[in-house]
Amino acid sequence: MPNWINTRDDAQLVTDAQALFTKSFGSAPAGVWAAPGRVNLIGEHVDYAGGLSIPFALEQNTAVAVAPRTDGVLRMVSELEDNSAVTEIPLDKVGPGSPADWSGYVAGSVWAGLQVGVIPTCTGLDIAIVSDVPIGSGLSSSAALECSVALAAFELATGRSPADEERRRLVQACMRAENEVVGASTGGLDQNASFFGKRGYALVLDFRSGELTRVPFDLASRGMVLLIADTNAPHTLSDGQYASRRGVIDAVQHALTPGGTGTIRDIPDAAAAAAQWARDNGEDAELTSRRVRHVVEETARTQEVAHLLEEGDIDGVRERMRDSHISLRDLYQVTTPELDSAFHAAGELGARMTGGGFGGAVIALIDRDVVDDTAAAIASAAAKHGFPEPTFLIARPGEGARRLR
Ligand code: ADP
Ligand code: MG
């Protein structure tokens, strides 16, 4: 029997976050805030290259119960880490590379919010964290954590919820936390989805123009679902692999755009131009052009999917999803045997890896009546290869970051 992941509703998250807060800090929190994980339908590894992505916020959230302090110290506890251990760091010790463990996502978000100026003030916080977002599965537990904490710090400082422009600046702050404090060079897809997600909608994010549009995403009325299969082969985006993929793209963008500030999308015939640049600079031309081709073609596919979604052409979407996986496998080379196995077992059409790769999850856009068979096929393929047992959930577009209580 496939193993399905349990998800708590908002009321249960509030209860659990409050209980962890009271157990850990001996008092009641001032409020509870939540931010969702996200799933990316298509547009992978293009957010740092001026491309497009189409994610939506999940119904799985990270919730934080928070109270202000007055001594400049952040104290935090997570039900997913050692429950009894409270981690403590003074705000003035937070900065690039510090703290280096999971608390960097939390402390970094507050620090970066203050740096960016969107969080006007903070004199310390007590934070208790509970989460239903699978960790390290490409569903962005990291952004869910950053965004819930940044929102809580913002609302405690201002006494109100953020306007859209402030949400945009909170996104910037959370990206900085992940880039500078944690050292994971992610490109903004995750934090945008977590802050701007809306129930029933997917987001079309254009990373060149900064434009964000919402498209209705209702699979239920078509008798379809988006199945997520977490391979449980965890990834770490802060290790060298993600950075090395990004490094090639950054180098090409720097060398081949005016002032070095443009993106792959601004370079005519980018794959050929990148190959020539690589040859001229003693780099691997074949590899460089393969990486750039992925970015160019994935961006084009994602543009097509934005139109196909508006037209309701789900078959067309499913073809692009399959092609996206093949490109991530063969050109960008960020899949793993576990991801490729799940992709194949899901029938390939409508399936793809999602998230940064090197482990994590596969999604499959399929008819509702084949969900159980598809999950069983993915699980039995994993068992046959001796891979970890996958876990499953159905992805539905949920609300973005918000106050729960
Ligand atoms: P993903 O964002 O796809 O889940 P990442 O590697 O980007 O994967 O982020 C996972 C890391 O984020 C974890 O290893 C941990 O350090 C941190 N993290 C996320 N959620 C929590 C949580 N609820 N409690 C403690 N740490 C968390
Ligand atoms: Mg992440």
GROMACS .gro file of C-alpha atoms and ligand atoms in nm, residues 38 105 136 138-143 146 178 184 186 190-191 235 237, ligand 2:
model
   18
   38ARG     CA    1   0.518   2.507  -0.298
  105TYR     CA    2   1.684   3.013   0.785
  136GLY     CA    3   1.451   1.850   0.162
  138GLY     CA    4   1.199   1.996  -0.343
  139LEU     CA    5   0.872   2.129  -0.197
  140SER     CA    6   1.046   2.421  -0.030
  141SER     CA    7   1.030   2.366   0.342
  142SER     CA    8   1.309   2.626   0.353
  143ALA     CA    9   1.095   2.906   0.205
  146GLU     CA   10   1.168   3.179   0.611
  178GLU     CA   11   1.880   3.183   0.202
  184ALA     CA   12   2.208   2.836  -0.082
  186THR     CA   13   1.833   2.986  -0.488
  190ASP     CA   14   1.009   2.950  -0.368
  191GLN     CA   15   0.965   3.269  -0.166
  235HIS     CA   16   1.874   1.674  -0.132
  237LEU     CA   17   2.065   2.276  -0.200
  407MG      MG   18   1.459   2.500  -0.028
   0.00000   0.00000   0.00000
